[in-house]
Amino acid sequence: MIRSGLRRRSLLRAGLGAGAATAGAGTMASAQPDPGAGRGHARVKLGCAVQRRYLDEAEYRAAITSHFDMVVTEDALKWERLRPNPRDFDFADSDVIVNFARSAGLAIRGHALVYHGQVPAWLDKVDNRRDAEDDMRRAIATTVGRYRGVIGSWDVVNEFTDDRPEVGSGLRPTVWERLIGPDYIAIALREAAAADPAAQLVLSDYFLEYRGRHYDDRRSVMLRVVRDLVRRGVPLHAVGMQGHLYGDRVVDGPAVSRFVAELKSLGLDVVVTELDIVDQAYPADPDIRDRLAAQQAFELLDAVTEGGGAHSILAWGVTDRYSWTSWHMRRQDGLPTRPLALDAAYRPKPLMRVLQHFRRRTVPPILPERGTRP
Ligand code: G3I
């Protein structure tokens, strides 16, 4: 599936140099014919993570609707926000995002049904298998059920690979892994499929993009887990590569292409679920930084395309004005981070041109018996 020895096209050869970066998305979208039209190929969707608190700003809403096809709930469905106590669910934030997306005609992804990050303190008190499983099932059934037919794609389990992937099963010892065992992933997928049989179910993780032993090990854990799930007929439709790109790490193009091709051969799609650039290691000059960021994203998306392509690409935010990196990944020189495709004044950066380039592409259908979802 992959042509060996293929030389990666450079950003400039692909016509995506910084000089062209200021064109609006609208002018780029219709520039090329759709090579897959009529052959079951699907256009790659481009999305962005959205925070409820910024949706009150007209500029933020306009940026989403003018550049993207899809939104993903960034923090609204995390249990810290969703589950104030073991019984109740608070969908106030996610409802606002979902209603906005529906009225704007955008597709929606839900993030994340089972995720150890940003969980409420009461979860620590769950101490036996039965309660852990009952609670996880109820949370999935309630959340997916509420948005059945509306949220078309879910991160069902997020970040299940351990930070020491070479040890044991390679699974992170979350509360669910410890109390339910490794099968919690299959149980979660089945529960989500029962709640919405038409939804795209995704397992997503980080650090699947780079060169080096550690990252090879992480890809191996993901492949081992999904091969087993597919063999057992567990409902699973795609693997998410988060795509948080760190400036001090090197994207392993050939390994990414092989990984994507292997997933496709299992009948799975690929989604780039959380693309952004962590630019701490990049130079201060904003133009140089933006060019390096675009180059790194191009390398990842080109490698994914070479392996068979992504169903959709989600940026982890809308604008540099609002990003988790400005809280969690600050630069030593104190300059604002520039992780996204629109700058803090909502002007498109070179990264936007890269994203729109891959949005224009199509992906071939995956194995007919599993079928692509939304
Ligand atoms: O914006 C508020 C600010 O108004 C407030 O004064 C300040 C005080 O704490 O908080 C700011 O919000 C922070 C927010 O990041 C900014 O985007 C929250 O405290 C902080 O908890 C939040 O972090 C979230 C992070 O996960 C937690 O690890 C980010 O929103 C969110 O984008 C990020 O997303 C994760 C994915 O879910 C999973 N993959 C990795 C990714 C990045 O860590």
Short mmCIF file of C-alpha atoms in Angstrom, two decimals, residues 13-322:
data_model
loop_
_atom_site.label_atom_id
_atom_site.label_comp_id
_atom_site.label_asym_id
_atom_site.label_seq_id
_atom_site.Cartn_x
_atom_site.Cartn_y
_atom_site.Cartn_z
CA ARG A 13 6.49 22.00 -3.46
CA ALA A 14 2.92 21.36 -2.38
CA GLY A 15 2.24 25.07 -2.89
CA LEU A 16 1.73 25.73 0.80
CA GLY A 17 4.47 28.22 1.50
CA ALA A 18 4.02 30.96 4.04
CA GLY A 19 3.44 33.58 1.35
CA ALA A 20 0.15 32.00 0.41
CA ALA A 21 -1.06 31.76 3.96
CA THR A 22 -3.37 34.69 4.14
CA ALA A 23 -5.92 33.50 1.59
CA GLY A 24 -9.29 32.78 3.19
CA ALA A 25 -10.60 29.23 3.49
CA GLY A 26 -13.44 29.93 1.09
CA THR A 27 -11.16 30.71 -1.81
CA MET A 28 -9.11 27.57 -1.23
CA ALA A 29 -11.97 25.13 -0.87
CA SER A 30 -13.07 25.02 -4.49
CA ALA A 31 -9.66 25.25 -6.15
CA GLN A 32 -9.24 21.56 -7.00
CA PRO A 33 -11.60 18.95 -8.41
CA ASP A 34 -12.67 16.10 -6.18
CA PRO A 35 -10.68 13.12 -7.52
CA GLY A 36 -12.76 10.55 -5.70
CA ALA A 37 -16.22 11.84 -6.52
CA GLY A 38 -18.64 9.07 -7.44
CA ARG A 39 -16.38 6.22 -6.32
CA GLY A 40 -17.41 6.01 -2.70
CA HIS A 41 -14.61 8.30 -1.62
CA ALA A 42 -15.41 10.69 1.19
CA ARG A 43 -14.14 14.20 1.62
CA VAL A 44 -11.90 14.72 4.62
CA LYS A 45 -13.72 16.76 7.25
CA LEU A 46 -11.93 19.52 9.11
CA GLY A 47 -12.97 20.26 12.65
CA CYS A 48 -11.98 22.14 15.78
CA ALA A 49 -12.31 21.71 19.52
CA VAL A 50 -14.79 24.16 21.03
CA GLN A 51 -15.18 25.54 24.56
CA ARG A 52 -18.63 26.56 25.68
CA ARG A 53 -17.34 29.73 27.40
CA TYR A 54 -16.10 31.32 24.19
CA LEU A 55 -19.22 30.60 22.14
CA ASP A 56 -20.78 33.83 23.40
CA GLU A 57 -18.25 35.72 21.24
CA ALA A 58 -19.43 36.43 17.70
CA GLU A 59 -15.86 36.37 16.32
CA TYR A 60 -15.26 32.91 17.75
CA ARG A 61 -18.50 31.55 16.28
CA ALA A 62 -17.79 33.12 12.90
CA ALA A 63 -14.29 31.63 12.80
CA ILE A 64 -15.71 28.17 13.41
CA THR A 65 -18.38 28.38 10.75
CA SER A 66 -16.13 29.91 8.13
CA HIS A 67 -13.19 27.49 8.41
CA PHE A 68 -14.50 24.16 9.72
CA ASP A 69 -17.02 21.37 9.00
CA MET A 70 -17.13 19.81 12.44
CA VAL A 71 -16.73 20.63 16.11
CA VAL A 72 -15.57 18.53 19.03
CA THR A 73 -16.51 19.16 22.66
CA GLU A 74 -13.17 20.11 24.22
CA ASP A 75 -13.92 20.02 27.95
CA ALA A 76 -17.74 20.02 28.17
CA LEU A 77 -18.21 16.24 28.39
CA LYS A 78 -15.29 15.48 30.67
CA TRP A 79 -16.53 14.00 33.90
CA GLU A 80 -15.15 16.84 36.01
CA ARG A 81 -17.71 19.06 34.27
CA LEU A 82 -20.37 16.50 33.36
CA ARG A 83 -20.71 14.54 36.60
CA PRO A 84 -20.95 16.69 39.74
CA ASN A 85 -21.83 13.57 41.76
CA PRO A 86 -22.17 9.84 41.02
CA ARG A 87 -25.87 10.13 40.12
CA ASP A 88 -26.41 13.28 38.09
CA PHE A 89 -25.27 14.51 34.69
CA ASP A 90 -24.91 18.16 33.78
CA PHE A 91 -25.19 18.60 30.04
CA ALA A 92 -25.53 22.39 30.14
CA ASP A 93 -22.20 23.13 28.40
CA SER A 94 -22.36 20.31 25.89
CA ASP A 95 -25.94 21.21 24.96
CA VAL A 96 -24.85 24.74 24.08
CA ILE A 97 -22.06 23.42 21.84
CA VAL A 98 -24.33 20.82 20.23
CA ASN A 99 -27.10 23.35 19.59
CA PHE A 100 -24.65 25.80 18.08
CA ALA A 101 -23.22 23.11 15.79
CA ARG A 102 -26.64 21.89 14.71
CA SER A 103 -27.89 25.35 13.88
CA ALA A 104 -24.68 25.99 11.90
CA GLY A 105 -24.95 22.67 10.05
CA LEU A 106 -21.67 21.34 11.48
CA ALA A 107 -20.94 17.71 12.29
CA ILE A 108 -20.13 16.92 15.93
CA ARG A 109 -17.63 14.69 17.75
CA GLY A 110 -17.93 13.87 21.43
CA HIS A 111 -14.82 13.85 23.63
CA ALA A 112 -14.38 11.67 25.69
CA LEU A 113 -16.59 8.95 27.18
CA VAL A 114 -13.96 7.13 29.24
CA TYR A 115 -10.98 9.31 30.11
CA HIS A 116 -8.85 9.41 33.24
CA GLY A 117 -8.06 13.13 32.82
CA GLN A 118 -10.23 15.80 34.46
CA VAL A 119 -12.31 13.41 36.54
CA PRO A 120 -14.27 14.35 39.68
CA ALA A 121 -12.91 13.55 43.15
CA TRP A 122 -15.79 11.15 43.94
CA LEU A 123 -14.45 8.69 41.34
CA ASP A 124 -11.59 7.87 43.75
CA LYS A 125 -14.11 6.28 46.05
CA VAL A 126 -15.18 3.66 43.50
CA ASP A 127 -13.31 0.59 44.71
CA ASN A 128 -14.81 -2.56 43.20
CA ARG A 129 -15.36 -4.02 39.77
CA ARG A 130 -19.12 -4.09 39.84
CA ASP A 131 -19.54 -0.42 40.77
CA ALA A 132 -16.85 0.68 38.31
CA GLU A 133 -18.43 -1.21 35.44
CA ASP A 134 -22.02 -0.23 36.28
CA ASP A 135 -21.01 3.41 36.56
CA MET A 136 -19.00 3.40 33.33
CA ARG A 137 -21.83 1.72 31.42
CA ARG A 138 -24.42 4.14 32.79
CA ALA A 139 -22.29 7.16 31.91
CA ILE A 140 -21.82 5.93 28.35
CA ALA A 141 -25.46 4.95 27.86
CA THR A 142 -26.68 8.28 29.27
CA THR A 143 -24.26 10.46 27.29
CA VAL A 144 -24.38 8.67 23.94
CA GLY A 145 -28.12 8.11 24.36
CA ARG A 146 -28.76 11.81 24.91
CA TYR A 147 -27.05 12.71 21.64
CA ARG A 148 -28.04 9.64 19.62
CA GLY A 149 -28.19 10.57 15.94
CA VAL A 150 -26.73 14.01 16.74
CA ILE A 151 -23.13 13.41 17.83
CA GLY A 152 -21.87 11.28 14.98
CA SER A 153 -18.44 10.34 16.32
CA TRP A 154 -17.11 9.56 19.80
CA ASP A 155 -13.77 9.22 21.50
CA VAL A 156 -14.88 6.19 23.47
CA VAL A 157 -11.69 5.54 25.42
CA ASN A 158 -9.09 8.27 25.41
CA GLU A 159 -5.38 7.82 26.20
CA PHE A 160 -5.42 4.21 27.39
CA THR A 161 -1.73 3.61 26.59
CA ASP A 162 0.57 3.73 29.59
CA ASP A 163 3.46 6.18 29.67
CA ARG A 164 5.65 3.05 29.96
CA PRO A 165 4.17 1.18 27.00
CA GLU A 166 6.94 -1.41 26.99
CA VAL A 167 5.92 -2.79 30.39
CA GLY A 168 3.30 -5.56 30.74
CA SER A 169 0.10 -5.03 28.76
CA GLY A 170 1.10 -1.44 28.00
CA LEU A 171 -2.26 -0.25 29.30
CA ARG A 172 -2.52 2.71 31.64
CA PRO A 173 -3.64 1.61 35.11
CA THR A 174 -6.72 3.83 35.24
CA VAL A 175 -9.52 3.17 37.70
CA TRP A 176 -11.31 1.15 34.99
CA GLU A 177 -8.28 -0.90 33.99
CA ARG A 178 -7.49 -1.72 37.60
CA LEU A 179 -11.02 -2.60 38.69
CA ILE A 180 -12.57 -4.04 35.52
CA GLY A 181 -9.43 -5.28 33.78
CA PRO A 182 -8.23 -4.73 30.18
CA ASP A 183 -11.62 -5.69 28.81
CA TYR A 184 -13.05 -2.38 29.98
CA ILE A 185 -12.22 -1.06 26.50
CA ALA A 186 -14.40 -3.69 24.76
CA ILE A 187 -17.19 -3.17 27.32
CA ALA A 188 -17.12 0.59 26.70
CA LEU A 189 -17.23 0.16 22.92
CA ARG A 190 -20.15 -2.27 23.11
CA GLU A 191 -22.08 0.03 25.42
CA ALA A 192 -21.54 2.98 23.08
CA ALA A 193 -22.62 0.94 20.05
CA ALA A 194 -25.77 -0.17 21.86
CA ALA A 195 -26.62 3.45 22.68
CA ASP A 196 -26.10 4.66 19.09
CA PRO A 197 -25.44 1.95 16.50
CA ALA A 198 -24.78 4.56 13.78
CA ALA A 199 -22.06 6.50 15.60
CA GLN A 200 -18.39 6.30 14.67
CA LEU A 201 -16.55 4.81 17.64
CA VAL A 202 -12.94 5.86 18.09
CA LEU A 203 -10.05 4.93 20.38
CA SER A 204 -7.69 7.87 20.59
CA ASP A 205 -4.21 8.40 21.99
CA TYR A 206 -1.20 10.70 21.92
CA PHE A 207 2.45 10.26 20.86
CA LEU A 208 1.64 7.95 17.96
CA GLU A 209 3.42 10.31 15.55
CA TYR A 210 7.11 10.43 16.40
CA ARG A 211 10.40 8.74 15.64
CA GLY A 212 11.96 6.67 18.40
CA ARG A 213 11.64 3.49 20.41
CA HIS A 214 9.12 4.89 22.88
CA TYR A 215 6.78 5.94 20.07
CA ASP A 216 7.22 2.61 18.25
CA ASP A 217 6.15 0.95 21.49
CA ARG A 218 3.08 3.15 21.75
CA ARG A 219 2.02 2.34 18.18
CA SER A 220 2.54 -1.36 18.96
CA VAL A 221 0.26 -1.21 22.00
CA MET A 222 -2.46 0.49 19.95
CA LEU A 223 -2.16 -2.07 17.15
CA ARG A 224 -2.19 -4.98 19.60
CA VAL A 225 -5.33 -3.68 21.29
CA VAL A 226 -7.26 -2.91 18.12
CA ARG A 227 -6.27 -6.16 16.36
CA ASP A 228 -7.70 -8.08 19.29
CA LEU A 229 -10.91 -6.02 19.30
CA VAL A 230 -11.41 -6.44 15.56
CA ARG A 231 -10.74 -10.20 15.79
CA ARG A 232 -13.42 -10.48 18.48
CA GLY A 233 -15.94 -8.45 16.48
CA VAL A 234 -16.09 -5.61 19.03
CA PRO A 235 -17.65 -2.49 17.45
CA LEU A 236 -14.80 -0.10 16.64
CA HIS A 237 -14.54 2.13 13.60
CA ALA A 238 -11.46 4.27 13.87
CA VAL A 239 -8.25 5.02 15.71
CA GLY A 240 -7.52 8.58 16.71
CA MET A 241 -4.01 9.99 16.46
CA GLN A 242 -4.17 13.09 18.61
CA GLY A 243 -1.48 15.01 16.76
CA HIS A 244 -0.24 17.30 19.53
CA LEU A 245 2.98 18.15 17.72
CA TYR A 246 5.94 19.12 19.88
CA GLY A 247 8.59 21.24 18.24
CA ASP A 248 11.44 19.21 19.76
CA ARG A 249 10.26 15.86 18.33
CA VAL A 250 10.45 14.46 14.83
CA VAL A 251 7.42 13.07 13.01
CA ASP A 252 8.28 9.57 11.77
CA GLY A 253 6.66 9.75 8.33
CA PRO A 254 7.29 6.16 7.19
CA ALA A 255 6.22 4.71 10.57
CA VAL A 256 3.05 6.82 10.58
CA SER A 257 2.20 5.70 7.02
CA ARG A 258 2.75 2.04 7.93
CA PHE A 259 0.63 2.45 11.07
CA VAL A 260 -2.24 4.03 9.13
CA ALA A 261 -2.01 1.39 6.40
CA GLU A 262 -2.10 -1.37 9.00
CA LEU A 263 -5.22 0.14 10.58
CA LYS A 264 -6.87 0.42 7.17
CA SER A 265 -6.08 -3.22 6.45
CA LEU A 266 -7.98 -4.08 9.64
CA GLY A 267 -10.99 -2.20 8.27
CA LEU A 268 -10.50 0.81 10.54
CA ASP A 269 -10.52 4.49 9.72
CA VAL A 270 -8.10 7.02 11.11
CA VAL A 271 -9.03 10.37 12.67
CA VAL A 272 -6.50 13.05 13.58
CA THR A 273 -8.26 14.01 16.77
CA GLU A 274 -6.37 16.88 18.49
CA LEU A 275 -3.98 18.58 16.11
CA ASP A 276 -2.00 21.55 17.37
CA ILE A 277 1.60 22.66 17.78
CA VAL A 278 3.32 22.82 21.15
CA ASP A 279 5.86 25.49 20.21
CA GLN A 280 8.00 25.77 23.35
CA ALA A 281 11.10 24.56 21.51
CA TYR A 282 10.63 26.83 18.50
CA PRO A 283 12.36 30.21 18.06
CA ALA A 284 10.69 33.39 19.24
CA ASP A 285 10.13 34.96 15.80
CA PRO A 286 6.42 34.44 15.09
CA ASP A 287 6.85 34.05 11.32
CA ILE A 288 9.53 31.39 11.70
CA ARG A 289 7.49 29.67 14.37
CA ASP A 290 4.37 29.63 12.21
CA ARG A 291 6.32 28.23 9.26
CA LEU A 292 7.87 25.47 11.35
CA ALA A 293 4.46 24.64 12.80
CA ALA A 294 2.89 24.38 9.35
CA GLN A 295 5.79 22.23 8.15
CA GLN A 296 5.45 19.82 11.06
CA ALA A 297 1.69 19.48 10.60
CA PHE A 298 2.21 18.95 6.88
CA GLU A 299 4.66 16.13 7.60
CA LEU A 300 2.16 14.36 9.82
CA LEU A 301 -0.85 14.81 7.51
CA ASP A 302 1.16 13.89 4.43
CA ALA A 303 2.31 10.66 6.12
CA VAL A 304 -1.25 9.87 7.19
CA THR A 305 -2.44 10.48 3.63
CA GLU A 306 0.31 8.26 2.27
CA GLY A 307 -0.93 5.42 4.51
CA GLY A 308 -4.49 5.77 3.22
CA GLY A 309 -5.76 9.02 4.68
CA ALA A 310 -7.74 10.33 7.64
CA HIS A 311 -11.53 10.36 7.80
CA SER A 312 -11.33 13.73 9.53
CA ILE A 313 -8.82 16.16 11.01
CA LEU A 314 -9.64 18.03 14.19
CA ALA A 315 -7.62 21.00 15.37
CA TRP A 316 -7.45 21.24 19.16
CA GLY A 317 -8.92 24.71 19.29
CA VAL A 318 -9.92 27.59 17.05
CA THR A 319 -7.56 30.46 17.70
CA ASP A 320 -4.23 31.13 19.42
CA ARG A 321 -6.23 33.45 21.67
CA TYR A 322 -7.65 30.43 23.48
#
